[in-house]
């Protein structure tokens, strides 16, 4: 009788663990947009805090190396509220390439409201039109949208 109880308990434990793992993975996948929203908000907060500190005076409240724009932290950032390196450069609109966290995000956009609030690397670059390449998490997402037909 005791021999049957232990395997049954082990099987029950395995089933419960498997079910919990599935639920967790599903909720993580579901919350990706929430991560992007939160990161974008952090980018705005950080940019705002850096601008209000104005640590470098004439450089528009940037911290790091060779940043332009306002409230950027890291190196070679332009735009507003970017954290990391090589974010928000060579955009034709001031509403593009802002509040990115990571590296090589929100660059070379020709439209408006492109390449904002990305987290990771190589996200939201080279977009035309409006509202393209925003809110991506990871790498190589949201690039070269809205260019039209060639």
CSV table of N, CA and C in Angstrom, one decimal:
chain,number,residue,atom,x,y,z
A,1,UNK,N,0.8,-1.2,0.0
A,1,UNK,CA,0.0,0.0,0.0
A,1,UNK,C,0.9,1.3,0.0
A,2,UNK,N,1.9,1.2,0.8
A,2,UNK,CA,2.8,2.4,0.9
A,2,UNK,C,3.5,2.6,-0.4
A,3,UNK,N,3.8,1.5,-1.2
A,3,UNK,CA,4.5,1.6,-2.4
A,3,UNK,C,3.7,2.4,-3.5
A,4,UNK,N,2.4,2.3,-3.4
A,4,UNK,CA,1.6,3.0,-4.4
A,4,UNK,C,1.4,4.5,-4.1
A,5,UNK,N,1.5,4.9,-2.8
A,5,UNK,CA,1.3,6.3,-2.4
A,5,UNK,C,2.4,7.2,-2.9
A,6,UNK,N,3.6,6.7,-2.8
A,6,UNK,CA,4.8,7.6,-3.2
A,6,UNK,C,4.8,7.9,-4.7
A,7,UNK,N,4.6,6.9,-5.6
A,7,UNK,CA,4.6,7.3,-7.0
A,7,UNK,C,3.4,8.2,-7.4
A,8,UNK,N,2.2,8.0,-6.7
A,8,UNK,CA,1.1,8.8,-7.0
A,8,UNK,C,1.4,10.3,-6.6
A,9,UNK,N,2.0,10.4,-5.4
A,9,UNK,CA,2.4,11.8,-4.9
A,9,UNK,C,3.4,12.4,-5.9
A,10,UNK,N,4.3,11.7,-6.3
A,10,UNK,CA,5.3,12.2,-7.3
A,10,UNK,C,4.7,12.6,-8.6
A,11,UNK,N,3.8,11.8,-9.1
A,11,UNK,CA,3.1,12.1,-10.3
A,11,UNK,C,2.2,13.4,-10.1
A,12,UNK,N,1.6,13.5,-9.0
A,12,UNK,CA,0.8,14.7,-8.7
A,12,UNK,C,1.6,16.0,-8.7
A,13,UNK,N,2.8,15.8,-8.0
A,13,UNK,CA,3.7,17.0,-8.0
A,13,UNK,C,4.2,17.4,-9.4
A,14,UNK,N,4.6,16.4,-10.2
A,14,UNK,CA,5.0,16.7,-11.6
A,14,UNK,C,3.9,17.4,-12.4
A,15,UNK,N,2.7,16.9,-12.2
A,15,UNK,CA,1.6,17.5,-13.0
A,15,UNK,C,1.4,19.0,-12.5
A,16,UNK,N,1.4,19.2,-11.2
A,16,UNK,CA,1.2,20.6,-10.7
A,16,UNK,C,2.3,21.5,-11.2
A,17,UNK,N,3.6,21.0,-11.2
A,17,UNK,CA,4.7,21.8,-11.6
A,17,UNK,C,4.6,22.1,-13.1
A,18,UNK,N,4.2,21.2,-13.9
A,18,UNK,CA,4.1,21.4,-15.4
A,18,UNK,C,3.0,22.4,-15.7
A,19,UNK,N,1.9,22.3,-15.0
A,19,UNK,CA,0.8,23.3,-15.2
A,19,UNK,C,1.2,24.7,-14.8
A,20,UNK,N,2.0,24.8,-13.7
A,20,UNK,CA,2.4,26.1,-13.3
A,20,UNK,C,3.4,26.7,-14.3
A,21,UNK,N,4.3,25.8,-14.8
A,21,UNK,CA,5.3,26.3,-15.8
A,21,UNK,C,4.6,26.9,-17.1
A,22,UNK,N,3.5,26.2,-17.5
A,22,UNK,CA,2.8,26.6,-18.7
A,22,UNK,C,2.1,28.0,-18.4
A,23,UNK,N,1.5,28.1,-17.3
A,23,UNK,CA,0.9,29.4,-16.9
A,23,UNK,C,1.9,30.5,-16.9
A,24,UNK,N,3.0,30.3,-16.3
A,24,UNK,CA,4.0,31.3,-16.2
A,24,UNK,C,4.5,31.8,-17.5
A,25,UNK,N,4.8,30.8,-18.4
A,25,UNK,CA,5.3,31.1,-19.7
A,25,UNK,C,4.3,31.9,-20.5
A,26,UNK,N,3.0,31.5,-20.4
A,26,UNK,CA,1.9,32.3,-21.0
A,26,UNK,C,1.8,33.7,-20.6
A,27,UNK,N,1.9,33.9,-19.2
A,27,UNK,CA,1.8,35.3,-18.7
A,27,UNK,C,3.0,36.1,-19.1
A,28,UNK,N,4.2,35.5,-19.2
A,28,UNK,CA,5.4,36.2,-19.6
A,28,UNK,C,5.2,36.7,-21.1
A,29,UNK,N,4.8,35.8,-21.9
A,29,UNK,CA,4.6,36.2,-23.3
A,29,UNK,C,3.5,37.3,-23.5
A,30,UNK,N,2.5,37.2,-22.6
A,30,UNK,CA,1.4,38.1,-22.7
A,30,UNK,C,1.8,39.5,-22.3
A,31,UNK,N,2.8,39.6,-21.3
A,31,UNK,CA,3.2,40.9,-20.7
A,31,UNK,C,4.3,41.6,-21.5
A,32,UNK,N,4.7,41.1,-22.7
A,32,UNK,CA,5.7,41.8,-23.4
A,32,UNK,C,5.4,43.2,-23.7
A,33,UNK,N,4.2,43.5,-24.1
A,33,UNK,CA,3.8,44.9,-24.3
A,33,UNK,C,3.9,45.8,-23.1
A,34,UNK,N,3.6,45.2,-22.0
A,34,UNK,CA,3.7,45.8,-20.7
A,34,UNK,C,5.1,46.2,-20.4
A,35,UNK,N,6.1,45.3,-20.7
A,35,UNK,CA,7.5,45.6,-20.5
A,35,UNK,C,7.9,46.8,-21.3
A,36,UNK,N,7.5,46.8,-22.6
A,36,UNK,CA,7.8,48.0,-23.4
A,36,UNK,C,7.3,49.3,-22.9
A,37,UNK,N,6.0,49.2,-22.4
A,37,UNK,CA,5.4,50.4,-21.8
A,37,UNK,C,6.2,50.9,-20.6
A,38,UNK,N,6.5,50.0,-19.8
A,38,UNK,CA,7.3,50.3,-18.5
A,38,UNK,C,8.6,50.9,-18.9
A,39,UNK,N,9.3,50.2,-19.8
A,39,UNK,CA,10.7,50.7,-20.2
A,39,UNK,C,10.6,52.1,-20.8
A,40,UNK,N,9.6,52.3,-21.6
A,40,UNK,CA,9.4,53.7,-22.2
A,40,UNK,C,9.2,54.7,-21.1
A,41,UNK,N,8.4,54.3,-20.1
A,41,UNK,CA,8.2,55.2,-19.0
A,41,UNK,C,9.5,55.5,-18.3
A,42,UNK,N,10.3,54.5,-18.0
A,42,UNK,CA,11.5,54.7,-17.4
A,42,UNK,C,12.4,55.6,-18.2
A,43,UNK,N,12.4,55.4,-19.5
A,43,UNK,CA,13.2,56.3,-20.4
A,43,UNK,C,12.8,57.7,-20.2
A,44,UNK,N,11.5,58.0,-20.2
A,44,UNK,CA,11.0,59.3,-20.0
A,44,UNK,C,11.4,59.9,-18.6
A,45,UNK,N,11.2,59.0,-17.5
A,45,UNK,CA,11.6,59.5,-16.2
A,45,UNK,C,13.1,59.8,-16.1
A,46,UNK,N,13.9,58.9,-16.6
A,46,UNK,CA,15.3,59.1,-16.5
A,46,UNK,C,15.7,60.3,-17.3
A,47,UNK,N,15.2,60.5,-18.5
A,47,UNK,CA,15.5,61.7,-19.3
A,47,UNK,C,15.1,63.0,-18.5
A,48,UNK,N,13.9,62.9,-17.9
A,48,UNK,CA,13.4,64.1,-17.2
A,48,UNK,C,14.3,64.4,-16.0
A,49,UNK,N,14.7,63.3,-15.2
A,49,UNK,CA,15.5,63.5,-14.1
A,49,UNK,C,16.9,64.1,-14.5
A,50,UNK,N,17.4,63.5,-15.5
A,50,UNK,CA,18.8,64.0,-16.0
A,50,UNK,C,18.7,65.5,-16.4
A,51,UNK,N,17.7,65.8,-17.1
A,51,UNK,CA,17.5,67.2,-17.6
A,51,UNK,C,17.4,68.1,-16.3
A,52,UNK,N,16.6,67.7,-15.3
A,52,UNK,CA,16.4,68.6,-14.2
A,52,UNK,C,17.7,68.7,-13.3
A,53,UNK,N,18.5,67.7,-13.3
A,53,UNK,CA,19.8,67.8,-12.6
A,53,UNK,C,20.8,68.7,-13.4
A,54,UNK,N,20.7,68.7,-14.7
A,54,UNK,CA,21.5,69.5,-15.6
A,54,UNK,C,23.0,69.4,-15.2
A,55,UNK,N,23.5,68.1,-15.2
A,55,UNK,CA,24.9,67.9,-14.6
A,55,UNK,C,26.0,68.5,-15.5
A,56,UNK,N,25.7,68.7,-16.8
A,56,UNK,CA,26.8,69.2,-17.6
A,56,UNK,C,26.5,70.5,-18.2
A,57,UNK,N,25.6,71.2,-17.6
A,57,UNK,CA,25.3,72.6,-18.0
A,57,UNK,C,24.9,72.8,-19.4
A,58,UNK,N,25.9,73.3,-20.2
A,58,UNK,CA,25.6,73.7,-21.6
A,58,UNK,C,25.3,72.5,-22.5
A,59,UNK,N,25.4,71.3,-22.0
A,59,UNK,CA,25.2,70.1,-22.9
A,59,UNK,C,23.8,69.6,-22.8
A,60,UNK,N,22.9,70.4,-22.3
A,60,UNK,CA,21.5,70.0,-22.3
A,60,UNK,C,21.1,68.9,-21.3
A,61,UNK,N,21.8,68.7,-20.2
A,61,UNK,CA,21.4,67.7,-19.2
A,61,UNK,C,21.7,66.3,-19.7
A,62,UNK,N,22.8,66.1,-20.4
A,62,UNK,CA,23.1,64.7,-20.8
A,62,UNK,C,24.3,64.2,-19.9
A,63,UNK,N,24.3,62.9,-19.7
A,63,UNK,CA,25.3,62.3,-18.9
A,63,UNK,C,26.0,61.2,-19.8
A,64,UNK,N,27.3,61.2,-19.9
A,64,UNK,CA,28.0,60.2,-20.7
A,64,UNK,C,28.9,60.9,-21.6
A,65,UNK,N,29.0,60.3,-22.8
A,65,UNK,CA,30.0,60.7,-23.8
A,65,UNK,C,29.4,61.0,-25.1
A,66,UNK,N,29.6,62.2,-25.6
A,66,UNK,CA,29.2,62.7,-26.9
A,66,UNK,C,27.7,62.4,-27.1
A,67,UNK,N,26.8,62.9,-26.2
A,67,UNK,CA,25.4,62.8,-26.3
A,67,UNK,C,24.9,64.2,-26.8
A,68,UNK,N,23.9,64.2,-27.6
A,68,UNK,CA,23.2,65.5,-28.0
A,68,UNK,C,21.8,65.3,-27.6
A,69,UNK,N,21.0,66.3,-27.9
A,69,UNK,CA,19.6,66.2,-27.5
A,69,UNK,C,19.4,66.6,-26.1
A,70,UNK,N,18.6,65.9,-25.4
A,70,UNK,CA,18.3,66.2,-24.0
A,70,UNK,C,18.0,65.0,-23.1
A,71,UNK,N,18.6,65.0,-22.0
A,71,UNK,CA,18.3,63.9,-21.0
A,71,UNK,C,18.8,62.5,-21.4
A,72,UNK,N,19.9,62.4,-22.1
A,72,UNK,CA,20.4,61.1,-22.5
A,72,UNK,C,21.5,60.6,-21.6
A,73,UNK,N,21.5,59.3,-21.4
A,73,UNK,CA,22.5,58.7,-20.5
A,73,UNK,C,23.3,57.7,-21.3
A,74,UNK,N,24.6,57.7,-21.3
A,74,UNK,CA,25.4,56.7,-22.0
A,74,UNK,C,26.4,57.4,-23.0
A,75,UNK,N,26.4,56.9,-24.2
A,75,UNK,CA,27.3,57.4,-25.2
A,75,UNK,C,26.7,57.4,-26.6
A,76,UNK,N,27.0,58.5,-27.3
A,76,UNK,CA,26.5,58.7,-28.7
A,76,UNK,C,25.0,58.6,-28.8
A,77,UNK,N,24.3,59.2,-27.9
A,77,UNK,CA,22.8,59.2,-28.0
A,77,UNK,C,22.3,60.6,-28.4
A,78,UNK,N,21.3,60.7,-29.2
A,78,UNK,CA,20.6,61.9,-29.5
A,78,UNK,C,19.1,61.7,-29.1
A,79,UNK,N,18.3,62.7,-29.5
A,79,UNK,CA,16.9,62.6,-29.1
A,79,UNK,C,16.7,63.0,-27.6
A,80,UNK,N,15.7,62.4,-27.0
A,80,UNK,CA,15.4,62.7,-25.6
A,80,UNK,C,15.2,61.4,-24.8
A,81,UNK,N,15.8,61.4,-23.7
A,81,UNK,CA,15.6,60.3,-22.7
A,81,UNK,C,16.1,58.9,-23.2
A,82,UNK,N,17.1,58.8,-23.9
A,82,UNK,CA,17.7,57.5,-24.3
A,82,UNK,C,18.8,57.1,-23.3
A,83,UNK,N,18.8,55.8,-23.1
A,83,UNK,CA,19.8,55.3,-22.1
A,83,UNK,C,20.5,54.1,-22.8
A,84,UNK,N,21.9,54.2,-22.8
A,84,UNK,CA,22.7,53.2,-23.5
A,84,UNK,C,23.6,53.8,-24.4
A,85,UNK,N,23.7,53.3,-25.6
A,85,UNK,CA,24.7,53.8,-26.6
A,85,UNK,C,24.1,53.7,-28.0
A,86,UNK,N,24.4,54.8,-28.8
A,86,UNK,CA,23.9,54.9,-30.2
A,86,UNK,C,22.4,54.8,-30.4
A,87,UNK,N,21.7,55.5,-29.6
A,87,UNK,CA,20.2,55.6,-29.7
A,87,UNK,C,19.8,56.9,-30.2
A,88,UNK,N,18.7,57.0,-31.0
A,88,UNK,CA,18.1,58.2,-31.4
A,88,UNK,C,18.9,59.1,-32.3
A,89,UNK,N,19.7,58.6,-33.2
A,89,UNK,CA,20.5,59.4,-34.1
A,89,UNK,C,19.9,59.4,-35.5
A,90,UNK,N,20.2,60.5,-36.2
A,90,UNK,CA,19.8,60.7,-37.6
A,90,UNK,C,18.4,60.5,-37.9
A,91,UNK,N,17.5,61.1,-37.0
A,91,UNK,CA,16.1,61.1,-37.3
A,91,UNK,C,15.7,62.4,-37.8
A,92,UNK,N,14.7,62.4,-38.8
A,92,UNK,CA,14.3,63.7,-39.4
A,92,UNK,C,13.2,64.4,-38.5
A,93,UNK,N,12.6,63.8,-37.6
A,93,UNK,CA,11.6,64.4,-36.7
A,93,UNK,C,12.0,64.3,-35.3
A,94,UNK,N,11.7,65.3,-34.5
A,94,UNK,CA,12.0,65.3,-33.1
A,94,UNK,C,11.1,64.3,-32.3
A,95,UNK,N,10.1,63.8,-32.9
A,95,UNK,CA,9.2,62.9,-32.2
A,95,UNK,C,9.6,61.4,-32.4
A,96,UNK,N,10.8,61.2,-33.1
A,96,UNK,CA,11.3,59.9,-33.3
A,96,UNK,C,12.6,59.7,-32.6
A,97,UNK,N,12.8,58.4,-32.2
A,97,UNK,CA,14.1,58.0,-31.6
A,97,UNK,C,14.2,58.4,-30.2
A,98,UNK,N,13.1,58.5,-29.4
A,98,UNK,CA,13.2,58.9,-28.0
A,98,UNK,C,12.8,57.8,-27.0
A,99,UNK,N,13.4,57.9,-25.8
A,99,UNK,CA,13.1,57.0,-24.7
A,99,UNK,C,13.4,55.5,-25.0
A,100,UNK,N,14.5,55.3,-25.6
A,100,UNK,CA,15.0,53.9,-25.9
A,100,UNK,C,16.0,53.5,-24.8
A,101,UNK,N,16.0,52.2,-24.5
A,101,UNK,CA,17.0,51.7,-23.5
A,101,UNK,C,17.7,50.6,-24.2
A,102,UNK,N,19.1,50.6,-24.3
A,102,UNK,CA,19.9,49.6,-24.9
A,102,UNK,C,20.9,50.2,-25.8
A,103,UNK,N,21.0,49.5,-27.0
A,103,UNK,CA,22.0,50.0,-28.0
A,103,UNK,C,21.5,49.9,-29.4
A,104,UNK,N,21.8,51.0,-30.2
A,104,UNK,CA,21.4,51.0,-31.6
A,104,UNK,C,19.9,50.9,-31.8
A,105,UNK,N,19.1,51.7,-31.0
A,105,UNK,CA,17.7,51.8,-31.1
A,105,UNK,C,17.3,53.1,-31.6
A,106,UNK,N,16.2,53.2,-32.4
A,106,UNK,CA,15.6,54.4,-32.9
A,106,UNK,C,16.5,55.3,-33.7
A,107,UNK,N,17.2,54.8,-34.7
A,107,UNK,CA,18.1,55.6,-35.5
A,107,UNK,C,17.6,55.6,-37.0
A,108,UNK,N,17.8,56.7,-37.7
A,108,UNK,CA,17.6,56.8,-39.1
A,108,UNK,C,16.1,56.7,-39.5
A,109,UNK,N,15.2,57.2,-38.7
A,109,UNK,CA,13.8,57.2,-39.1
A,109,UNK,C,13.4,58.5,-39.8
A,110,UNK,N,12.6,58.4,-40.8
A,110,UNK,CA,12.3,59.6,-41.6
A,110,UNK,C,10.8,60.1,-41.4
A,111,UNK,N,10.1,59.3,-40.6
A,111,UNK,CA,8.7,59.7,-40.3
A,111,UNK,C,8.6,60.3,-39.0
A,112,UNK,N,7.3,60.4,-38.5
A,112,UNK,CA,7.1,61.0,-37.2
A,112,UNK,C,6.6,59.9,-36.2
A,113,UNK,N,7.0,60.0,-35.0
A,113,UNK,CA,6.7,59.0,-33.9
A,113,UNK,C,7.2,57.6,-34.3
A,114,UNK,N,8.4,57.5,-34.8
A,114,UNK,CA,9.0,56.3,-35.1
A,114,UNK,C,10.1,56.0,-34.2
A,115,UNK,N,10.3,54.7,-33.9
A,115,UNK,CA,11.5,54.3,-33.1
A,115,UNK,C,11.6,54.8,-31.7
A,116,UNK,N,10.5,54.7,-31.0
A,116,UNK,CA,10.4,55.2,-29.6
A,116,UNK,C,10.2,54.0,-28.7
A,117,UNK,N,10.7,54.1,-27.4
A,117,UNK,CA,10.4,53.2,-26.3
A,117,UNK,C,10.8,51.8,-26.7
A,118,UNK,N,11.9,51.5,-27.3
A,118,UNK,CA,12.4,50.2,-27.5
A,118,UNK,C,13.4,49.8,-26.5
A,119,UNK,N,13.4,48.5,-26.2
A,119,UNK,CA,14.4,48.0,-25.2
A,119,UNK,C,15.1,46.8,-25.8
A,120,UNK,N,16.5,46.9,-25.7
A,120,UNK,CA,17.3,45.8,-26.3
A,120,UNK,C,18.3,46.4,-27.2
A,121,UNK,N,18.4,45.8,-28.4
A,121,UNK,CA,19.4,46.2,-29.4
A,121,UNK,C,18.9,46.1,-30.8
A,122,UNK,N,19.2,47.1,-31.6
A,122,UNK,CA,18.9,47.2,-33.0
A,122,UNK,C,17.4,47.1,-33.2
A,123,UNK,N,16.6,47.9,-32.5
A,123,UNK,CA,15.2,48.0,-32.6
A,123,UNK,C,14.7,49.4,-33.1
A,124,UNK,N,13.7,49.4,-33.9
A,124,UNK,CA,13.1,50.7,-34.3
A,124,UNK,C,13.9,51.6,-35.2
A,125,UNK,N,14.7,51.0,-36.1
A,125,UNK,CA,15.6,51.8,-37.0
A,125,UNK,C,15.0,51.8,-38.4
A,126,UNK,N,15.3,52.9,-39.1
A,126,UNK,CA,15.1,53.0,-40.6
A,126,UNK,C,13.6,53.0,-40.9
A,127,UNK,N,12.7,53.5,-40.1
A,127,UNK,CA,11.3,53.5,-40.4
A,127,UNK,C,10.9,54.8,-41.1
A,128,UNK,N,9.9,54.7,-42.0
A,128,UNK,CA,9.2,55.9,-42.6
A,128,UNK,C,7.8,55.9,-42.2
A,129,UNK,N,7.1,56.9,-42.6
A,129,UNK,CA,5.7,57.0,-42.2
A,129,UNK,C,5.5,57.5,-40.8
A,130,UNK,N,4.5,57.0,-40.1
A,130,UNK,CA,4.3,57.4,-38.7
A,130,UNK,C,3.9,56.2,-37.9
A,131,UNK,N,4.4,56.3,-36.6
A,131,UNK,CA,4.0,55.3,-35.6
A,131,UNK,C,4.6,53.9,-36.0
A,132,UNK,N,5.8,53.8,-36.5
A,132,UNK,CA,6.4,52.5,-36.8
A,132,UNK,C,7.6,52.3,-35.9
A,133,UNK,N,7.8,51.0,-35.6
A,133,UNK,CA,9.0,50.6,-34.9
A,133,UNK,C,9.1,51.0,-33.4
A,134,UNK,N,7.9,51.0,-32.7
A,134,UNK,CA,7.8,51.5,-31.3
A,134,UNK,C,7.5,50.3,-30.4
A,135,UNK,N,8.1,50.4,-29.2
A,135,UNK,CA,7.7,49.4,-28.1
A,135,UNK,C,8.2,48.0,-28.3
A,136,UNK,N,9.3,47.8,-28.9
A,136,UNK,CA,9.9,46.5,-29.1
A,136,UNK,C,10.8,46.1,-28.0
A,137,UNK,N,10.8,44.8,-27.7
A,137,UNK,CA,11.7,44.3,-26.6
A,137,UNK,C,12.5,43.2,-27.2
A,138,UNK,N,13.8,43.2,-27.1
A,138,UNK,CA,14.7,42.1,-27.6
A,138,UNK,C,15.7,42.7,-28.6
A,139,UNK,N,15.8,42.0,-29.8
A,139,UNK,CA,16.8,42.5,-30.7
A,139,UNK,C,16.3,42.4,-32.2
A,140,UNK,N,16.6,43.3,-33.0
A,140,UNK,CA,16.3,43.4,-34.4
A,140,UNK,C,14.8,43.3,-34.7
A,141,UNK,N,14.0,44.1,-33.9
A,141,UNK,CA,12.6,44.3,-34.1
A,141,UNK,C,12.2,45.6,-34.6
A,142,UNK,N,11.1,45.7,-35.4
A,142,UNK,CA,10.5,47.0,-35.8
A,142,UNK,C,11.4,47.8,-36.7
A,143,UNK,N,12.1,47.2,-37.6
A,143,UNK,CA,13.0,48.0,-38.5
A,143,UNK,C,12.4,48.0,-39.9
A,144,UNK,N,12.7,49.2,-40.6
A,144,UNK,CA,12.4,49.4,-42.0
A,144,UNK,C,10.9,49.1,-42.3
A,145,UNK,N,10.0,49.7,-41.5
A,145,UNK,CA,8.6,49.7,-41.8
A,145,UNK,C,8.2,51.0,-42.4
A,146,UNK,N,7.0,50.9,-43.2
A,146,UNK,CA,6.4,52.2,-43.7
A,146,UNK,C,7.2,52.8,-44.8
A,147,UNK,N,8.0,52.1,-45.6
A,147,UNK,CA,8.7,52.7,-46.6
A,147,UNK,C,8.0,52.8,-47.9
A,148,UNK,N,6.9,52.2,-48.0
A,148,UNK,CA,6.1,52.1,-49.3
A,148,UNK,C,6.7,51.1,-50.3
A,149,UNK,N,6.2,51.1,-51.5
A,149,UNK,CA,6.6,50.2,-52.5
A,149,UNK,C,7.7,50.7,-53.3
A,150,UNK,N,8.7,49.9,-53.7
A,150,UNK,CA,9.8,50.4,-54.6
A,150,UNK,C,9.7,49.7,-55.9
